[in-house]
Amino acid sequence: MKPIAYTPAQRRAMDAAQRGRDTCVVAGPGSGKTTVLVEYFMRLVAAGVDPLRILAITFTEKAAGHMREKLGAALREDPAQRARLERAWVSTVHGFCARLVRENAVFAGADPEFRVADERESLRMQQEAMAAAMDALFADRPAGVRALIRGLSSLEFEDAVRSAYDAMRGAGVSVEALARFPAPPGISRGDIARTLDALGRETPSNWSYAQKQHLAAIREGAARVIAADGPRAALQAIEDFPANLQKCKRGTRAYELVGQLREQIQAFRYASITAHHASEREMLIDVVRRFDRLYRERKRQAGALDFADLEEFAVRLLEEHPARRAHLQEQFDYILMDEFQDTNPQQGKLLGLVRRPDRFYAVGDINQSIFGFRHAEPQGFREYRDAVARRGGRLVELIDNFRSRPHILSAVETVVAGAAGVEPRSLVAGRKFEQPRPVSVEAIAAPQPADEASWVARRILDLRQDGGGFDFKDVAVLVRNTEVIPDFTAAFDQAGIPYLVNRGKGFYETREVNDLAHLLAAIANPRDEISLAAVLRSPLAGASDEALLRLKMLADNLGAALWRLGPETATGFDAADYQKLCRFRDRLREWRLRREYVSFDRLLLSAIDDCGYRPESGARVAANIDKFLAQAREASSRGSLDAFVEELALVRGSNPREPDAPPEDSANAVKVMTVHSAKGLEFPVVFVAALHKGVDSKPPVVAFSPRIGLGARWRNPVRREDKDDLFQHLIREERKRLEGEEANRLLYVAMTRAEQHLALSFSLNDKKPANWAELVTESLGLDLEQPRDEVVTRTAPDGKPWNLRLLVADRAADLSTGHPGAASLPVPESPEEVELLAPPEAAGQQEGNATVTALAHFANCPRRYFLGGYLGFEGRARGGEESAGDGELSASEFGTQVHALLAGAAVAQPDPEAVRLAETFRQSPLGRRLARASRVEREFDFLMAVDDLVVGGQVDLWFEEGGELVIVDYKTDSVNAAEAHRRALEYAWQLRLYALAVERVVGRAPDRAWLHFLRPNTAIAVDVAPSLLESPAELVRDFAGAQSKLAFPLNEGERCRRCEFFHGLCPSAFGQPRAPALTEPVE
Amino acid sequence: MRLLTGPAGSGKTALVLQQFREALRANNDAIRLLVPTATLAQHLQNQIAREGFVFRRSLVQTLSGFVESFAGDMPEAPGAVLYLLVERAARRIARPEFARVADMPGFCASLARTIEEFSAAGCDSARLAGCLPDTPLGAAFLAGYQELDRELDRRGLAMRGKRLERAAERIEKEGLGNIRTIWLDGFYSLPDPELRVIGALGRHAELTLTLTDTDFTAAARARLQAMGFGEERAARSRPAPAIELVRAPGVEREAEEIARRILAHAAGRPFREIGIVVRSPETYVPVLRSTLERFAIPARFHFASRLEEHAAVRFLSGAVDALLGGWDHAATLAVLRLAPRFADANVMDRFDHAVREQIPNAGLGALKALAGAGGERLLQTIDALAALEEWRSFTLAPKDWAARLQTLRNLFRPARPGDSMDYELASVWRSQAAALAQFDEALDEAATALDAGRPAALDEFWRAVKAVLRLKEFRLADGRRNVVHVLRASEARQWVLPVIFVCGMTEKQFPRFHHQDPFFPDGERCRLNAAGVRVRTAADFERDERALFDCALTRATMVATLSYPEFDARGERNLPSLFLEGLAVEQQESRAVAPRPREEPGPPRAVAIHAPGLLVALGEKTAQLTPTALEAYLQCPFKFFGQRTLRLRPPPPRPEKRLDFLTQGIIVHDVLAAWYAEKQDVTPLFEAEFARRLEEKRIPWRYHTERLHNAMLEDLRAFTESDEWPRAEFQSRMEEKFSLPLDGSLTINGKIDRLDTARDGRAYVIDYKYSNAQTTRGKRDDDNLLQAPLYLMAAEQVFGVRPAGMFYVGLKGGVQYVGWSATPLLKSYPLPENWLELARERTLRLVAEIRAGRVEPSPANPDHCRYCEYRDVCRVEARGVAVVTEGA
Ligand code: SF4
């Protein structure tokens, strides 16, 4: 590998010798900051620092992974260090918090086995908690809630409250602290009174009579405002306040004072609204309080923490336990932090708790701070940078840009020069490009959004042809607001440009997810006609609209009609349709039988595989299907199908922020994405499109700012209009400022993604350029009056000239003709080649082991074996609470005792009856023979193989006496003599198998086998002579065959009456007409 | 005492088996072959039996089984019982350190786990007290452990470590009876209590212990040598398998790739020679199950699931929960849906909707009333539930509760198996039977964990049962031989198979990332080790992971395939496992596969109705139509098809959704009809009507209801207070229904909200819309507007007035009049020319189109699709739905 030539600034930034100083690296876009960070980590390790003593925090998982990958590669030659790296602390903030909290769970007050709830799950829990909180509050304090509803200017304030709550947590502000925010100092009555006083001291000598009249009215009005009794009266007085400056004499001091008075009185409205709605405001804080409590409770029950909890618990852990804090600070010698400008106040607090002085290394760039909506506060970075500078730490600026062509950098500098929120910092081109590119920046203005989109498409096609070597995959279209994406995708469709949209249409809206979600609903209950119809029309069933109509004519509900399909209702249906419906119905039945016993994805897969479901196939579709299958699989471990179907309906109904499954990078397609998701990425060609389109930055009806508190917009009681309270008023102003600044930085980030070519496009919509379009038009001095296509030269703030192609269109671009590439373009997301595999021959699916009893049962009645031995059912329901009373043994316990006594084992406190029976045997002729035996084996618990089957059994007793080999099996249940003989027939197989085992041990066949019924002490000989034996091998073969085929015929006869499954799970109707099997449909 | 060591695959087991066989041949049954797990024991037993030996099963045994006869008087506390005891111990000691977390299930689980670990390492609470490191949670932990030990003693129970110690003591003292020779094979970690047993065995029998090199650490060697073991090396070594490495895009595709390769192997070898080794069961077992089943590959999963997840158990425990919850209908319905014999029943489906329509509700009586005709079995089941009712009043001893609750399984009447079935269906039944049996066990365990002498109410006993159910593992025996074995990495040690797959080879998964123990972090563990307590340290974990991996690889005799997913479920790129770094093999890519479909998809079906019989039916169905229906058709023929022709109904809405736009509109209309008939305060009118509808639709009065209530009342007040309309000039008729024949085959039906007639005969049709001003204003430029002219037509022809105009009145969020009129009233538009005639022609044309079978989805305004109920059915991709604005 060629050694990398670092710039002096980079070398300074990665100098491990200076590791004992706090460091701040200000890293401009494309300046190689990741390389610097990784290299610095490596150099620390090289300098002898244990990797486990370095804490490295990145902003995204991706960045953390990237860092670990690089570190892993660098440490490959040192296996011991490499292995330790697995435990190194290189992760996102949340990854760090999760590990910290888990390993200190008891101190943090967290469940040590917590799981991290993802956004979807937290959203669901939040929504539930909010609904529960509102219901509970309403039940407790109906009047208060009513007042709140009436007072707030929007009925839909729950979402706003939740987002304010998120902001609070991002700032590390507790609900309790919320109530303690002081009301901002608004205009007071005193202020107004002072102005009024001043006005009173003016003598408006040169005013006309009418003007004087008006002035008097103004004074009176203002006095009424000052004197108003309570906020409502004040609001009324404000409403009635007449100041009309046009009716006053200009150019006088009094005129100015009236103006001032008018402004003050307008502003006094905020204070009056605040006062008027004071109790509602308290109620609102109560809503937040309850919500917070219930949401926490829900998470606690689910053993889950959300992302904000991770930060909060980590901070609390370190704040409340100084020893842990000291321990942790001691644990990390160095803390490396990437993208420091994107931390929120809570994260800032956390870092403050973890770091020791002079051990902190932060990389960031204020100009790339764009995550205000996630409550990031670039202020923290700024303060740190200034402190480092002040205290003589290491402050390094990386300004060389190794990404973009010089003209692109000049364009960026020109556009953002002087823009609020962007710190002036030059971008120095550091990358060498082999091919010159005279024009690498262009601006496109079109009349309407669709026209703009067509021009973007047109230019993509052109760029692909212009010899720059670009293909579709090199192009990214970045937008600020996803609402405009359909315009572009429509144009790309028209032009045949393949594309991948990141976060366009929601995951749940895609056709494939729709089909599968409805299939689950139809399995849950086919009477849900919408779902059933959706599935029937989908490729999963493939029925026609005619079929649906016919079906509906069979019954008033489609689902019910499906079960009515049959030969008698077949007429009228198209034959193919009828077949399809019947097949689907049959499959539906199977899925329904299994629905609670397999994971839901298996139901879906079986439907997909039935029909080879590949709707408009493509990698994205396949990925979406996989993603949905994974959700279904996960859900089946949590609850029933019904519950999942309900959850899906809720989630799908609430317009969730669930992105499509991630696209595969390999596709040769234009990527369409938001600027936010392009952060950290770079592309050869970038279109920053729809510059005219802003985002709604008005605060919602309830909002929070860490500097101001909780604000709300209320109804003005004296007029049908809404008004901010003092808090909200300030929040609105703050937001306007912050978002304006952040918007400029967002544009900066968007433009600096481009390596070789940057296009800025917008449409005018018959208006003046707005939002970014305005900034771009003005900063670049674009003349949009006439259609044109020309290359102009502009000068960057540093005086460098650069070229801009300006394209002002008055109509849509022509996408149909004259473009050699267009006709031969690949269709979007060409279907993937899927290999179809046939099912294998799966022979030999029988069990490898069996017991003698099972084989004997099978020989007597295969079905009985199936129900009892194979499936494991107990048969006849138990008769109530049959637990044997104290001291009494159940039949099987009793049998065990007798066997144990007969085997000579010690039995503590034997049942006297058991002792008696054992004695009975000892006194019996067999017992007396046993006493004389030359070889005895008791409780012979053996294994033997017959064919491939391993058979286990237990011979109660065998012995050799007088040259005879004898087998004995005891029975303890009481029977009469006739019954004993009948039973003996049933036990014949058992004894024959025992005989076989004994024969294999001894080397000769047993001479006799006895069944000894101890009650009433009858021994019955069972013939096991070899000549009479049916072959056990044959039995075993039948047994295996039945298992393999899962065919277990009934062997009906008298035995049925004693069988525990008779008249239950067995359909045998010995002696009666046969009853139908109950798996048949019921209606 | 002989120690047989060697690398994996060096034939140690083969040597042991050879000696074992020789003993069997010599009829020597004074021997034992002891192994660590039941699976391995059974595997060896079967292998020997298949070689033709007949022998006592006990000759090959697990170590736990073997010590049973020496420690049988001290039964082992099952995991769930232990957890419950730990939970109660933690509560009793009430340590301030644990105050915040003591009632969290995960806390008690970790506490129980760490205690078990200590116990298994031979460190009971007494020993720990002697060497407790100075750690912040040490004292609290010890207190919990001591309390638990006391409790176990009191109940005569023990943990595994203690039992082994007890057995070792007995063996040392009493000897082994007639046993002369013992082999121990397959062991790897050898914690202290096991070593003690081994030492005791060695004193009374000729003992051989095998150990693989990876487990034979220097420490192990020192300990074993000190015990008097003489080491022998096994030299023979299997050839190393070929290694392949595959990358797939995600876990699903990884599983498919494994299936594809298995199918390729299966062409030449039985399934049983193939194994899949899994290190992260939570991720891989479900997806492998689905995938192998999908490709019809028979597989045995050597994994357990959680008992509480099994449907039969959910049914039984749901029944008790529902009982304790007073038979809340939603909960009870969920239980009934799980009753096995209703899985496929139409009756149940209907009942389900009927119940949902009535939710919230409670009580079995009300439920029975909904069962309807044909629901006899359903009624029986409900009655069976009702019989549990009296349990609520009982106070019983835990053992009696267990016995009583064991009768619950009678509620679960399995469906009678039919004659034809497949393996999957058979396993459903098997699993039901097994789950019922394990449910009974769980009840007994719960009883064991509670105070035997203290009677309790049902809910108290039931809480313990639920905890047991949550913790208890469910295993379904699967004795099939010719199956692919899916194994845990730790269990794979015991297997040798020609073909092995090792999946999930990503960072943090394999090697698995081990978090520090919350009670004794690594530093403390090292200190404990130094004090002789061999609990595991991070270094041990690291070594174990490597050993597991080496072992997984060496299980294969022919080929080992390693695989990993490139992306995780959230789309983040995974890093390949560190273990892959040293392998010099070329990476292969997975291929996309699917099972061959049972049926190839047919050609797309025409979206239209052509069949003559159906066209006749369409004619009949459209003999009478409302203007709204026609407008629906104008918006989209498919919408009309779904809404009017098929009349597709969604499932019953949840209670909070029942006060939907339609219902709100009905209430507003009714209130206004009454108010207009007699001017009065609108509030009581509204209150009465609102309450009536709530009652009728069983809508609970909660916050959401209140919110809508307020808004509606406010809107109504705004209307009744507005005086825009010159009411005094007119006579009003309200809610006038009409039928207007347009031609011989078509009648237009409708209801005019209000018909205002002036003294001079001029009349205005008024239609209220409970929608916002903008929607109402939209009526003006709506190309699809048919209602207005048709209503005017009806006013003229049915009610015999002289129509002078038509007004829509939007009522939501302020009053908005939008209309057409002959005179300039309320900024109305002039009546369009030939309005009525054109509307008539258009109507007839549309109806002809409908009757010709046009049903295609073709929305006039695609923006409206997002509100259309049929948007999931029509397969039109709604545009711009779910737009996300980041940063907004
Ligand atoms: S969603 Fe649109 S296309 Fe589909 S049925 Fe409704 S109106 Fe028609």
Coordinates of N, CA and C in Angstrom, one line a residue, chain A residues 788-831:
Chain A
R788 N -33.3 30.7 -21.1 CA -31.9 30.8 -21.6 C -31.2 29.5 -21.2
D789 N -30.1 29.3 -21.9 CA -29.2 28.2 -21.6 C -27.8 28.7 -21.9
E790 N -27.1 29.1 -20.9 CA -25.8 29.7 -21.2 C -24.8 29.4 -20.1
V791 N -23.6 29.6 -20.4 CA -22.6 29.4 -19.3 C -22.1 30.8 -18.9
V792 N -22.2 31.1 -17.6 CA -21.8 32.4 -17.1 C -20.7 32.2 -16.1
T793 N -20.0 33.2 -15.9 CA -18.9 33.1 -14.9 C -19.2 33.9 -13.7
R794 N -19.0 33.3 -12.5 CA -19.2 34.0 -11.3 C -17.9 34.1 -10.5
T795 N -17.9 34.9 -9.5 CA -16.7 35.0 -8.7 C -17.0 34.6 -7.2
A796 N -16.1 33.8 -6.7 CA -16.3 33.3 -5.4 C -15.8 34.4 -4.4
P797 N -16.2 34.3 -3.1 CA -15.8 35.3 -2.2 C -14.3 35.5 -2.1
D798 N -13.6 34.4 -2.4 CA -12.1 34.5 -2.3 C -11.6 35.1 -3.6
G799 N -12.5 35.5 -4.6 CA -12.0 36.1 -5.8 C -11.8 35.2 -7.0
K800 N -12.0 33.8 -6.7 CA -11.8 32.9 -7.8 C -13.0 32.9 -8.7
P801 N -12.7 32.9 -10.0 CA -13.9 32.8 -10.9 C -14.3 31.4 -11.1
W802 N -15.5 31.2 -11.4 CA -16.0 29.8 -11.7 C -17.2 29.9 -12.6
N803 N -17.4 28.7 -13.3 CA -18.4 28.7 -14.4 C -19.7 28.1 -13.9
L804 N -20.7 28.7 -14.4 CA -22.0 28.2 -14.1 C -22.8 28.0 -15.3
R805 N -23.4 26.9 -15.5 CA -24.4 26.8 -16.6 C -25.7 27.1 -16.1
L806 N -26.4 28.1 -16.7 CA -27.7 28.5 -16.3 C -28.7 28.1 -17.3
L807 N -29.7 27.4 -16.9 CA -30.7 26.9 -17.8 C -32.1 27.4 -17.3
V808 N -32.6 28.3 -17.9 CA -34.0 28.8 -17.5 C -34.9 28.3 -18.6
A809 N -35.9 27.4 -18.2 CA -36.7 26.8 -19.1 C -38.1 27.4 -19.1
D810 N -38.9 27.4 -20.2 CA -40.2 27.9 -20.1 C -41.2 26.8 -20.3
R811 N -40.7 25.6 -20.4 CA -41.6 24.4 -20.6 C -40.9 23.2 -20.1
A812 N -41.6 22.0 -20.2 CA -41.0 20.8 -19.8 C -39.9 20.4 -20.8
A813 N -39.0 19.5 -20.4 CA -38.0 19.0 -21.3 C -38.6 17.9 -22.1
D814 N -38.0 17.7 -23.3 CA -38.5 16.7 -24.2 C -37.8 15.4 -23.8
L815 N -38.5 14.5 -23.3 CA -37.9 13.2 -22.9 C -38.2 12.1 -23.9
S816 N -38.9 12.4 -25.0 CA -39.3 11.3 -25.8 C -38.3 11.0 -27.0
T817 N -37.7 12.0 -27.6 CA -37.1 11.7 -28.8 C -35.6 12.1 -28.7
G818 N -34.9 11.6 -29.7 CA -33.5 12.1 -30.0 C -32.5 11.7 -28.9
H819 N -32.8 10.8 -28.1 CA -31.9 10.5 -27.0 C -31.5 9.0 -27.2
P820 N -30.3 8.8 -27.8 CA -29.9 7.5 -28.1 C -30.0 6.5 -26.9
G821 N -29.8 7.0 -25.7 CA -29.8 6.2 -24.5 C -31.1 5.7 -24.1
A822 N -32.1 6.6 -24.3 CA -33.4 6.4 -23.7 C -34.0 5.0 -24.0
A823 N -34.0 4.7 -25.3 CA -34.8 3.5 -25.7 C -34.2 2.2 -25.1
S824 N -32.9 2.2 -24.9 CA -32.3 1.0 -24.5 C -32.0 0.9 -23.0
L825 N -32.6 1.8 -22.3 CA -32.4 1.8 -20.8 C -33.0 0.6 -20.2
P826 N -32.4 0.2 -19.1 CA -33.0 -0.9 -18.4 C -34.3 -0.4 -17.7
V827 N -35.2 -1.3 -17.5 CA -36.4 -0.9 -16.8 C -36.0 -0.8 -15.3
P828 N -36.8 0.0 -14.6 CA -36.4 0.2 -13.2 C -36.4 -1.2 -12.5
E829 N -35.4 -1.4 -11.7 CA -35.3 -2.6 -10.9 C -35.7 -3.8 -11.6
S830 N -34.9 -4.2 -12.5 CA -35.2 -5.4 -13.3 C -35.4 -6.6 -12.4
P831 N -36.3 -7.5 -12.7 CA -36.6 -8.6 -11.7 C -35.3 -9.5 -11.6

